[in-house]
Short mmCIF file of C-alpha atoms (C1' of nucleotides) in Angstrom, two decimals:
data_model
loop_
_atom_site.label_atom_id
_atom_site.label_comp_id
_atom_site.label_asym_id
_atom_site.label_seq_id
_atom_site.Cartn_x
_atom_site.Cartn_y
_atom_site.Cartn_z
CA UNK A 1 0.00 0.00 0.00
CA UNK A 2 1.69 3.20 -1.16
CA UNK A 3 1.97 6.17 1.10
CA UNK A 4 -0.12 9.21 0.34
CA UNK A 5 2.75 11.68 0.43
CA UNK A 6 5.25 9.69 -1.53
CA UNK A 7 3.54 8.34 -4.59
CA UNK A 8 6.42 6.74 -6.35
CA UNK A 9 10.02 5.75 -6.36
CA UNK A 10 10.61 8.83 -8.41
CA UNK A 11 9.32 11.07 -5.68
CA UNK A 12 11.28 9.21 -3.10
CA UNK A 13 14.39 9.82 -5.13
CA UNK A 14 13.60 13.46 -5.62
CA UNK A 15 13.05 13.90 -1.92
CA UNK A 16 16.38 12.30 -1.13
CA UNK A 17 18.14 14.40 -3.72
CA UNK A 18 16.65 17.67 -2.56
CA UNK A 19 17.28 16.92 1.07
CA UNK A 20 20.86 16.03 0.34
CA UNK A 21 21.36 19.27 -1.57
CA UNK A 22 19.61 21.42 0.98
CA UNK A 23 21.56 19.93 3.86
CA UNK A 24 24.80 21.15 2.40
CA UNK A 25 23.72 24.41 0.92
CA UNK A 26 23.65 23.20 -2.66
CA UNK A 27 20.98 24.09 -5.15
CA UNK A 28 18.24 22.24 -6.90
CA UNK A 29 18.62 23.66 -10.38
CA UNK A 30 16.78 22.92 -13.62
CA UNK A 31 19.70 20.93 -15.05
CA UNK A 32 19.84 18.80 -11.92
CA UNK A 33 16.13 18.33 -12.02
CA UNK A 34 16.28 17.30 -15.66
CA UNK A 35 19.05 14.84 -14.97
CA UNK A 36 17.10 13.30 -12.13
CA UNK A 37 14.06 12.95 -14.40
CA UNK A 38 16.07 11.25 -17.10
CA UNK A 39 17.76 9.02 -14.59
CA UNK A 40 14.50 7.88 -13.08
CA UNK A 41 12.97 7.27 -16.49
CA UNK A 42 15.73 4.81 -17.11
CA UNK A 43 14.85 1.36 -15.90
CA UNK A 44 18.02 -0.24 -17.17
CA UNK A 45 21.64 0.38 -16.61
CA UNK A 46 22.96 3.44 -18.32
CA UNK A 47 26.08 5.50 -18.71
CA UNK A 48 26.86 9.18 -18.85
CA UNK A 49 26.83 9.46 -22.62
CA UNK A 50 23.51 7.64 -22.90
CA UNK A 51 21.99 9.99 -20.39
CA UNK A 52 23.15 12.93 -22.44
CA UNK A 53 21.35 11.55 -25.47
CA UNK A 54 18.23 10.87 -23.41
CA UNK A 55 18.23 14.45 -22.22
CA UNK A 56 18.71 15.81 -25.71
CA UNK A 57 15.80 13.73 -26.88
CA UNK A 58 13.62 15.04 -24.12
CA UNK A 59 14.45 18.53 -25.23
CA UNK A 60 16.60 19.35 -22.22
CA UNK A 61 19.92 20.80 -23.14
CA UNK A 62 22.36 19.94 -20.40
CA UNK A 63 26.10 20.09 -20.82
CA UNK A 64 28.09 16.89 -20.66
CA UNK A 65 30.16 18.35 -17.84
CA UNK A 66 27.05 18.94 -15.80
CA UNK A 67 26.10 15.32 -16.15
CA UNK A 68 29.50 14.17 -15.04
CA UNK A 69 29.27 16.54 -12.11
CA UNK A 70 25.77 15.49 -11.09
CA UNK A 71 25.99 11.72 -11.34
CA UNK A 72 28.39 11.42 -8.38
CA UNK A 73 26.02 13.54 -6.31
CA UNK A 74 23.19 11.16 -7.10
CA UNK A 75 25.37 8.29 -6.03
CA UNK A 76 26.27 10.02 -2.79
CA UNK A 77 22.69 10.75 -1.87
CA UNK A 78 21.73 7.15 -2.51
CA UNK A 79 19.61 7.62 -5.59
CA UNK A 80 22.03 5.82 -7.88
CA UNK A 81 24.49 3.02 -7.62
CA UNK A 82 27.60 2.95 -9.74
CA UNK A 83 28.18 -0.47 -11.20
CA UNK A 84 31.10 -1.27 -13.38
CA UNK A 85 29.83 -3.69 -15.94
CA UNK A 86 32.22 -3.24 -18.82
CA UNK A 87 35.82 -2.29 -18.68
CA UNK A 88 35.61 1.32 -19.70
CA UNK A 89 32.65 3.43 -18.85
CA UNK A 90 31.01 3.71 -15.50
CA UNK A 91 27.47 2.35 -15.50
CA UNK A 92 24.75 3.48 -13.18
CA UNK A 93 21.47 2.10 -12.01
CA UNK A 94 18.71 3.21 -9.69
CA UNK A 95 19.28 2.36 -6.08
CA UNK A 96 15.76 2.94 -4.82
CA UNK A 97 13.01 0.46 -5.20
CA UNK A 98 15.33 -2.06 -6.69
CA UNK A 99 15.67 -5.17 -4.64
CA UNK A 100 19.26 -6.03 -3.90
CA UNK A 101 20.68 -7.78 -6.88
CA UNK A 102 23.92 -8.46 -8.67
CA UNK A 103 24.84 -9.21 -12.24
CA UNK A 104 25.80 -12.03 -14.53
CA UNK A 105 27.40 -10.79 -17.71
CA UNK A 106 27.34 -12.92 -20.82
CA UNK A 107 30.61 -12.46 -22.60
CA UNK A 108 29.21 -13.74 -25.85
CA UNK A 109 26.20 -11.49 -26.34
CA UNK A 110 26.74 -8.88 -23.66
CA UNK A 111 23.44 -9.60 -22.02
CA UNK A 112 23.20 -8.66 -18.39
CA UNK A 113 21.20 -10.87 -16.09
CA UNK A 114 20.21 -9.54 -12.74
CA UNK A 115 19.93 -12.08 -10.00
CA UNK A 116 18.61 -11.99 -6.48
CA UNK A 117 21.34 -10.58 -4.30
CA UNK A 118 20.17 -11.67 -0.89
CA UNK A 119 22.46 -14.65 -0.71
CA UNK A 120 25.36 -12.47 -1.68
CA UNK A 121 24.41 -9.96 0.95
CA UNK A 122 24.32 -12.66 3.58
CA UNK A 123 27.70 -13.98 2.58
CA UNK A 124 29.13 -10.49 2.58
CA UNK A 125 27.96 -9.98 6.13
CA UNK A 126 29.51 -13.22 7.26
CA UNK A 127 32.79 -12.42 5.56
CA UNK A 128 32.94 -8.88 6.87
CA UNK A 129 32.39 -10.16 10.36
CA UNK A 130 35.08 -12.75 9.96
CA UNK A 131 37.62 -10.12 8.92
CA UNK A 132 36.47 -7.42 11.32
CA UNK A 133 35.59 -5.24 8.39
CA UNK A 134 32.83 -2.66 8.36
CA UNK A 135 31.12 -3.44 5.08
CA UNK A 136 29.33 -0.65 3.32
CA UNK A 137 28.85 -1.87 -0.20
CA UNK A 138 29.90 -4.57 -2.60
CA UNK A 139 30.30 -5.41 -6.23
CA UNK A 140 29.65 -8.93 -7.42
CA UNK A 141 29.62 -9.97 -11.02
CA UNK A 142 29.68 -13.38 -12.60
CA UNK A 143 31.11 -13.60 -16.09
CA UNK A 144 30.31 -16.40 -18.47
CA UNK A 145 27.83 -17.55 -21.05
CA UNK A 146 24.09 -17.15 -20.81
CA UNK A 147 21.52 -19.83 -21.43
CA UNK A 148 20.49 -18.54 -24.82
CA UNK A 149 24.02 -18.39 -26.11
CA UNK A 150 24.70 -21.90 -24.91
CA UNK A 151 21.62 -23.17 -26.66
CA UNK A 152 22.61 -21.49 -29.88
CA UNK A 153 25.79 -23.50 -30.00
CA UNK A 154 26.13 -26.90 -31.61
CA UNK A 155 25.73 -29.49 -28.92
CA UNK A 156 29.26 -30.74 -29.28
CA UNK A 157 30.76 -27.41 -28.40
CA UNK A 158 28.50 -26.47 -25.54
CA UNK A 159 30.22 -25.91 -22.25
CA UNK A 160 29.28 -27.98 -19.28
CA UNK A 161 26.74 -26.18 -17.22
CA UNK A 162 26.03 -27.51 -13.80
CA UNK A 163 22.31 -27.14 -14.22
CA UNK A 164 22.32 -29.17 -17.40
CA UNK A 165 23.81 -32.14 -15.69
CA UNK A 166 21.42 -34.81 -14.77
CA UNK A 167 20.44 -34.53 -11.14
CA UNK A 168 20.75 -37.60 -9.01
CA UNK A 169 17.13 -37.54 -8.08
CA UNK A 170 14.86 -36.97 -10.99
CA UNK A 171 13.85 -33.43 -10.27
CA UNK A 172 14.36 -32.09 -13.72
CA UNK A 173 12.16 -29.33 -14.90
CA UNK A 174 12.60 -27.43 -18.08
CA UNK A 175 12.01 -23.78 -17.69
CA UNK A 176 10.99 -21.21 -20.21
CA UNK B 1 53.39 -34.23 -5.52
CA UNK B 2 55.29 -31.62 -7.48
CA UNK B 3 56.56 -32.56 -10.87
CA UNK B 4 60.28 -32.58 -11.47
CA UNK B 5 60.06 -30.45 -14.56
CA UNK B 6 57.94 -27.72 -13.07
CA UNK B 7 59.74 -26.30 -10.09
CA UNK B 8 57.72 -23.26 -9.32
CA UNK B 9 54.67 -21.21 -10.01
CA UNK B 10 56.87 -19.08 -12.18
CA UNK B 11 57.74 -22.00 -14.38
CA UNK B 12 54.16 -23.07 -14.51
CA UNK B 13 53.23 -19.63 -15.71
CA UNK B 14 55.99 -19.57 -18.25
CA UNK B 15 54.91 -22.93 -19.59
CA UNK B 16 51.34 -21.76 -19.96
CA UNK B 17 52.43 -18.57 -21.64
CA UNK B 18 54.72 -20.29 -24.12
CA UNK B 19 52.23 -22.95 -24.93
CA UNK B 20 49.54 -20.35 -25.52
CA UNK B 21 51.82 -18.42 -27.84
CA UNK B 22 53.07 -21.46 -29.69
CA UNK B 23 49.58 -22.79 -30.24
CA UNK B 24 48.67 -19.74 -32.22
CA UNK B 25 51.88 -19.07 -33.99
CA UNK B 26 52.92 -16.18 -31.78
CA UNK B 27 56.41 -15.62 -30.52
CA UNK B 28 58.09 -15.75 -27.17
CA UNK B 29 60.19 -12.62 -27.40
CA UNK B 30 62.57 -10.94 -24.95
CA UNK B 31 60.10 -8.19 -24.13
CA UNK B 32 57.38 -10.74 -23.41
CA UNK B 33 59.79 -12.74 -21.35
CA UNK B 34 60.81 -9.66 -19.41
CA UNK B 35 57.21 -8.74 -18.78
CA UNK B 36 56.44 -12.22 -17.54
CA UNK B 37 59.43 -12.04 -15.20
CA UNK B 38 58.35 -8.73 -13.80
CA UNK B 39 54.80 -9.93 -13.46
CA UNK B 40 55.79 -13.03 -11.57
CA UNK B 41 58.11 -11.08 -9.30
CA UNK B 42 55.13 -9.06 -8.25
CA UNK B 43 53.35 -10.63 -5.33
CA UNK B 44 50.86 -7.84 -4.98
CA UNK B 45 48.37 -6.27 -7.26
CA UNK B 46 49.86 -4.03 -9.86
CA UNK B 47 48.93 -1.92 -12.83
CA UNK B 48 50.44 -1.28 -16.24
CA UNK B 49 52.36 1.84 -15.25
CA UNK B 50 53.82 0.18 -12.19
CA UNK B 51 55.00 -2.70 -14.28
CA UNK B 52 56.73 -0.30 -16.62
CA UNK B 53 58.63 1.18 -13.71
CA UNK B 54 59.52 -2.28 -12.42
CA UNK B 55 60.91 -3.19 -15.80
CA UNK B 56 62.92 0.00 -16.05
CA UNK B 57 64.37 -0.69 -12.65
CA UNK B 58 65.36 -4.20 -13.67
CA UNK B 59 67.17 -2.70 -16.60
CA UNK B 60 64.72 -3.99 -19.20
CA UNK B 61 63.59 -1.34 -21.60
CA UNK B 62 60.14 -2.28 -22.80
CA UNK B 63 57.79 0.17 -24.42
CA UNK B 64 54.62 1.11 -22.67
CA UNK B 65 52.65 -0.06 -25.68
CA UNK B 66 54.20 -3.48 -25.46
CA UNK B 67 53.08 -3.80 -21.90
CA UNK B 68 49.56 -2.83 -22.79
CA UNK B 69 49.66 -5.36 -25.60
CA UNK B 70 51.07 -8.18 -23.51
CA UNK B 71 48.98 -7.93 -20.38
CA UNK B 72 45.78 -9.05 -22.15
CA UNK B 73 47.63 -12.04 -23.53
CA UNK B 74 48.70 -13.02 -20.05
CA UNK B 75 45.12 -12.76 -18.94
CA UNK B 76 43.93 -14.90 -21.82
CA UNK B 77 46.40 -17.65 -21.15
CA UNK B 78 45.42 -17.75 -17.51
CA UNK B 79 48.59 -16.37 -15.98
CA UNK B 80 46.99 -13.17 -14.80
CA UNK B 81 43.65 -12.06 -13.58
CA UNK B 82 42.38 -8.57 -14.21
CA UNK B 83 40.82 -7.12 -11.12
CA UNK B 84 39.33 -3.69 -11.01
CA UNK B 85 40.10 -2.36 -7.60
CA UNK B 86 39.96 1.37 -8.08
CA UNK B 87 37.85 3.28 -10.48
CA UNK B 88 40.38 4.11 -13.12
CA UNK B 89 43.24 1.81 -13.88
CA UNK B 90 43.03 -1.89 -14.47
CA UNK B 91 44.80 -3.88 -11.79
CA UNK B 92 46.27 -7.31 -12.30
CA UNK B 93 47.31 -10.15 -10.10
CA UNK B 94 48.77 -13.58 -10.56
CA UNK B 95 46.26 -16.29 -11.25
CA UNK B 96 48.48 -19.30 -10.63
CA UNK B 97 49.35 -20.61 -7.26
CA UNK B 98 47.11 -18.09 -5.63
CA UNK B 99 44.27 -19.69 -3.77
CA UNK B 100 40.95 -18.36 -4.83
CA UNK B 101 40.34 -15.13 -3.04
CA UNK B 102 38.49 -11.88 -3.35
CA UNK B 103 39.03 -8.41 -1.96
CA UNK B 104 37.84 -6.06 0.70
CA UNK B 105 38.80 -2.49 -0.04
CA UNK B 106 39.09 0.02 2.76
CA UNK B 107 37.81 3.32 1.50
CA UNK B 108 39.58 5.21 4.24
CA UNK B 109 43.15 4.04 3.83
CA UNK B 110 42.96 2.18 0.55
CA UNK B 111 44.19 -1.03 2.07
CA UNK B 112 43.26 -4.17 0.24
CA UNK B 113 42.43 -7.25 2.24
CA UNK B 114 42.35 -10.56 0.48
CA UNK B 115 39.93 -13.06 1.87
CA UNK B 116 39.33 -16.72 1.26
CA UNK B 117 37.19 -17.00 -1.80
CA UNK B 118 35.93 -20.53 -1.46
CA UNK B 119 32.57 -19.53 -0.05
CA UNK B 120 32.15 -17.06 -2.84
CA UNK B 121 33.03 -19.70 -5.37
CA UNK B 122 30.46 -22.04 -3.92
CA UNK B 123 27.79 -19.39 -3.99
CA UNK B 124 28.71 -18.50 -7.55
CA UNK B 125 28.23 -22.09 -8.59
CA UNK B 126 24.85 -22.29 -6.95
CA UNK B 127 23.72 -19.05 -8.53
CA UNK B 128 24.98 -19.97 -11.98
CA UNK B 129 23.13 -23.22 -11.78
CA UNK B 130 19.98 -21.50 -10.69
CA UNK B 131 20.09 -19.18 -13.68
CA UNK B 132 21.34 -21.75 -16.19
CA UNK B 133 24.44 -19.70 -16.69
CA UNK B 134 27.83 -21.11 -17.60
CA UNK B 135 30.05 -19.29 -15.14
CA UNK B 136 33.64 -18.72 -16.09
CA UNK B 137 34.86 -16.05 -13.73
CA UNK B 138 33.68 -13.57 -11.19
CA UNK B 139 34.53 -10.34 -9.50
CA UNK B 140 33.61 -9.80 -5.89
CA UNK B 141 34.67 -6.82 -3.86
CA UNK B 142 33.48 -5.57 -0.52
CA UNK B 143 33.91 -1.90 0.13
CA UNK B 144 34.01 -0.43 3.61
CA UNK B 145 36.30 0.35 6.50
CA UNK B 146 39.07 -1.91 7.74
CA UNK B 147 39.73 -2.90 11.31
CA UNK B 148 42.69 -0.59 11.75
CA UNK B 149 40.83 2.44 10.49
CA UNK B 150 37.92 1.69 12.75
CA UNK B 151 40.21 1.41 15.73
CA UNK B 152 41.85 4.69 14.94
CA UNK B 153 38.56 6.49 15.28
CA UNK B 154 37.18 7.90 18.51
CA UNK B 155 34.86 5.33 19.97
CA UNK B 156 31.83 7.53 19.59
CA UNK B 157 32.19 7.75 15.86
CA UNK B 158 33.02 4.14 15.14
CA UNK B 159 30.64 2.36 12.87
CA UNK B 160 28.87 -0.71 14.05
CA UNK B 161 30.74 -3.78 13.03
CA UNK B 162 29.03 -7.09 13.43
CA UNK B 163 32.08 -8.75 14.90
CA UNK B 164 32.50 -6.09 17.53
CA UNK B 165 29.13 -6.82 19.03
CA UNK B 166 29.15 -8.60 22.31
CA UNK B 167 29.20 -12.31 21.59
CA UNK B 168 26.88 -12.90 24.46
CA UNK B 169 24.62 -15.57 25.65
CA UNK B 170 21.56 -13.81 24.43
CA UNK B 171 21.15 -14.68 20.80
CA UNK B 172 19.11 -12.16 19.01
CA UNK B 173 16.58 -13.56 16.70
CA UNK B 174 16.46 -12.52 13.11
CA UNK B 175 14.32 -9.48 12.80
CA UNK B 176 12.91 -9.94 9.37
"C1'" DA C 1 63.01 -15.71 -45.52
"C1'" DT C 2 58.69 -14.68 -43.58
"C1'" DC C 3 55.75 -13.07 -40.54
"C1'" DC C 4 55.24 -11.27 -36.06
"C1'" DG C 5 56.59 -7.90 -32.53
"C1'" DT C 6 58.48 -3.58 -31.00
"C1'" DG C 7 58.96 1.25 -30.16
"C1'" DC C 8 57.50 5.71 -30.77
"C1'" DA C 9 54.34 9.07 -30.88
"C1'" DA C 10 49.96 10.36 -32.31
"C1'" DA C 11 45.18 9.35 -31.81
"C1'" DG C 12 41.26 7.76 -28.92
"C1'" DT C 13 38.00 7.42 -25.07
"C1'" DC C 14 36.03 8.67 -21.12
"C1'" DT C 15 36.24 12.10 -17.48
"C1'" DT C 16 37.69 16.34 -15.07
"C1'" DT C 17 38.66 21.22 -14.68
"C1'" DG C 18 39.23 26.59 -15.31
"C1'" DC C 19 36.68 30.53 -16.02
"C1'" DA C 20 33.16 34.00 -16.98
"C1'" DA C 21 28.31 34.47 -17.07
"C1'" DA C 22 23.89 33.04 -15.25
"C1'" DT C 23 21.09 31.39 -11.33
"C1'" DT C 24 19.44 30.07 -6.94
"C1'" DA C 25 18.16 30.36 -1.97
"C1'" DT D 1 23.18 39.68 -2.39
"C1'" DA D 2 26.42 36.12 -2.05
"C1'" DA D 3 27.57 31.79 -3.32
"C1'" DT D 4 26.78 28.01 -6.24
"C1'" DT D 5 26.15 26.27 -11.14
"C1'" DT D 6 26.48 25.99 -15.82
"C1'" DG D 7 28.62 25.59 -20.45
"C1'" DC D 8 32.27 25.42 -23.20
"C1'" DA D 9 36.44 23.91 -24.48
"C1'" DA D 10 40.83 22.67 -23.12
"C1'" DA D 11 43.31 19.58 -20.23
"C1'" DG D 12 43.97 14.99 -18.14
"C1'" DA D 13 44.43 10.01 -17.37
"C1'" DC D 14 44.72 5.73 -19.21
"C1'" DT D 15 44.81 2.88 -23.27
"C1'" DT D 16 45.03 1.80 -28.23
"C1'" DT D 17 46.86 2.15 -32.85
"C1'" DG D 18 49.69 3.12 -37.40
"C1'" DC D 19 53.99 2.52 -39.30
"C1'" DA D 20 58.63 1.07 -40.46
"C1'" DC D 21 62.31 -1.48 -38.60
"C1'" DG D 22 64.13 -5.45 -35.92
"C1'" DG D 23 63.65 -10.14 -34.40
"C1'" DA D 24 61.98 -15.08 -33.74
"C1'" DT D 25 61.13 -19.65 -35.75
#
DNA sequence: ATCCGTGCAAAGTCTTTGCAAATTA
DNA sequence: TAATTTGCAAAGACTTTGCACGGAT
């Protein structure tokens, strides 16, 4: 049941952003507002350059430098997470509303699969405790080949995938 | 039981490198040999520029471009792993002989703590299976504050660390 | 002898920064 | 009003590439 005052993730984000800015005497300007809009309209991962194009398409003219200056602020106030998916550009994704998740990256087709990150979170907690480390964040990525790419290969050259091995007890279920 | 012919991790790496090169008609040249030497002499994480300095200090004059061209080869043949620790440069570390491990990165002092990666590996396998993904590699980093940095802070401003909680008789139940 | 590799410097990519003018609280 | 922001373009940091010569098999 959604709250009356906060109608959406977008408003939650805006509230966080504005509060963050106000608290340190910074300003909520049209460019920043436009960037936030574009960011929240993006359900996928994106990068600075993509955001610039999005903004242009929306009719907002914001300088590239402004984007590069604003994105870190959005990370700091918790609206965005920076995730490094490729090797070059920094990728971002919304931090609000998204359940904790991490990524599998198919190195054949580039597809990014998000998976439930609760197990990872649990492990991280255990590990941090073991090493007396105060854990704040993490980055977990699994590289490999996705299901579709495997299936597109001739059988003889398919890699062994654990889940394709025959289970000891017949519990096999083909999924879509 | 160590083989007679392979006396060390270094030789193992060299063998892998040479075999990889030979298999595809590439050459084992002095610069590549020098780079391999420098790489294997490095027990820590390092980056391209650092390697260049190491080489200069050893008296080997290898061009920067050659380093940038050789490092990916060493990754491909399994001698090195590329690990992105900071935000900018690519870091490398030896892949042979090193037990599987991942990293905790202290954001206060920059210290890098390697931790046993077997639990992570197990989790990765489970997750890959669950998503029908053929997992080849992973990247797992935990960001936060290390023990030493925490201890150097006034008590009042120390963060809560799980392991610093009183390990008392009263076991708190999970508060979902 | 034939390719492959090397070095050098120039080109590339993504990101950051200096500065004057424009805005915001 | 005073301080922060913006835009632009130039600068920066790291990496890649073109070319002609030198080297490995």
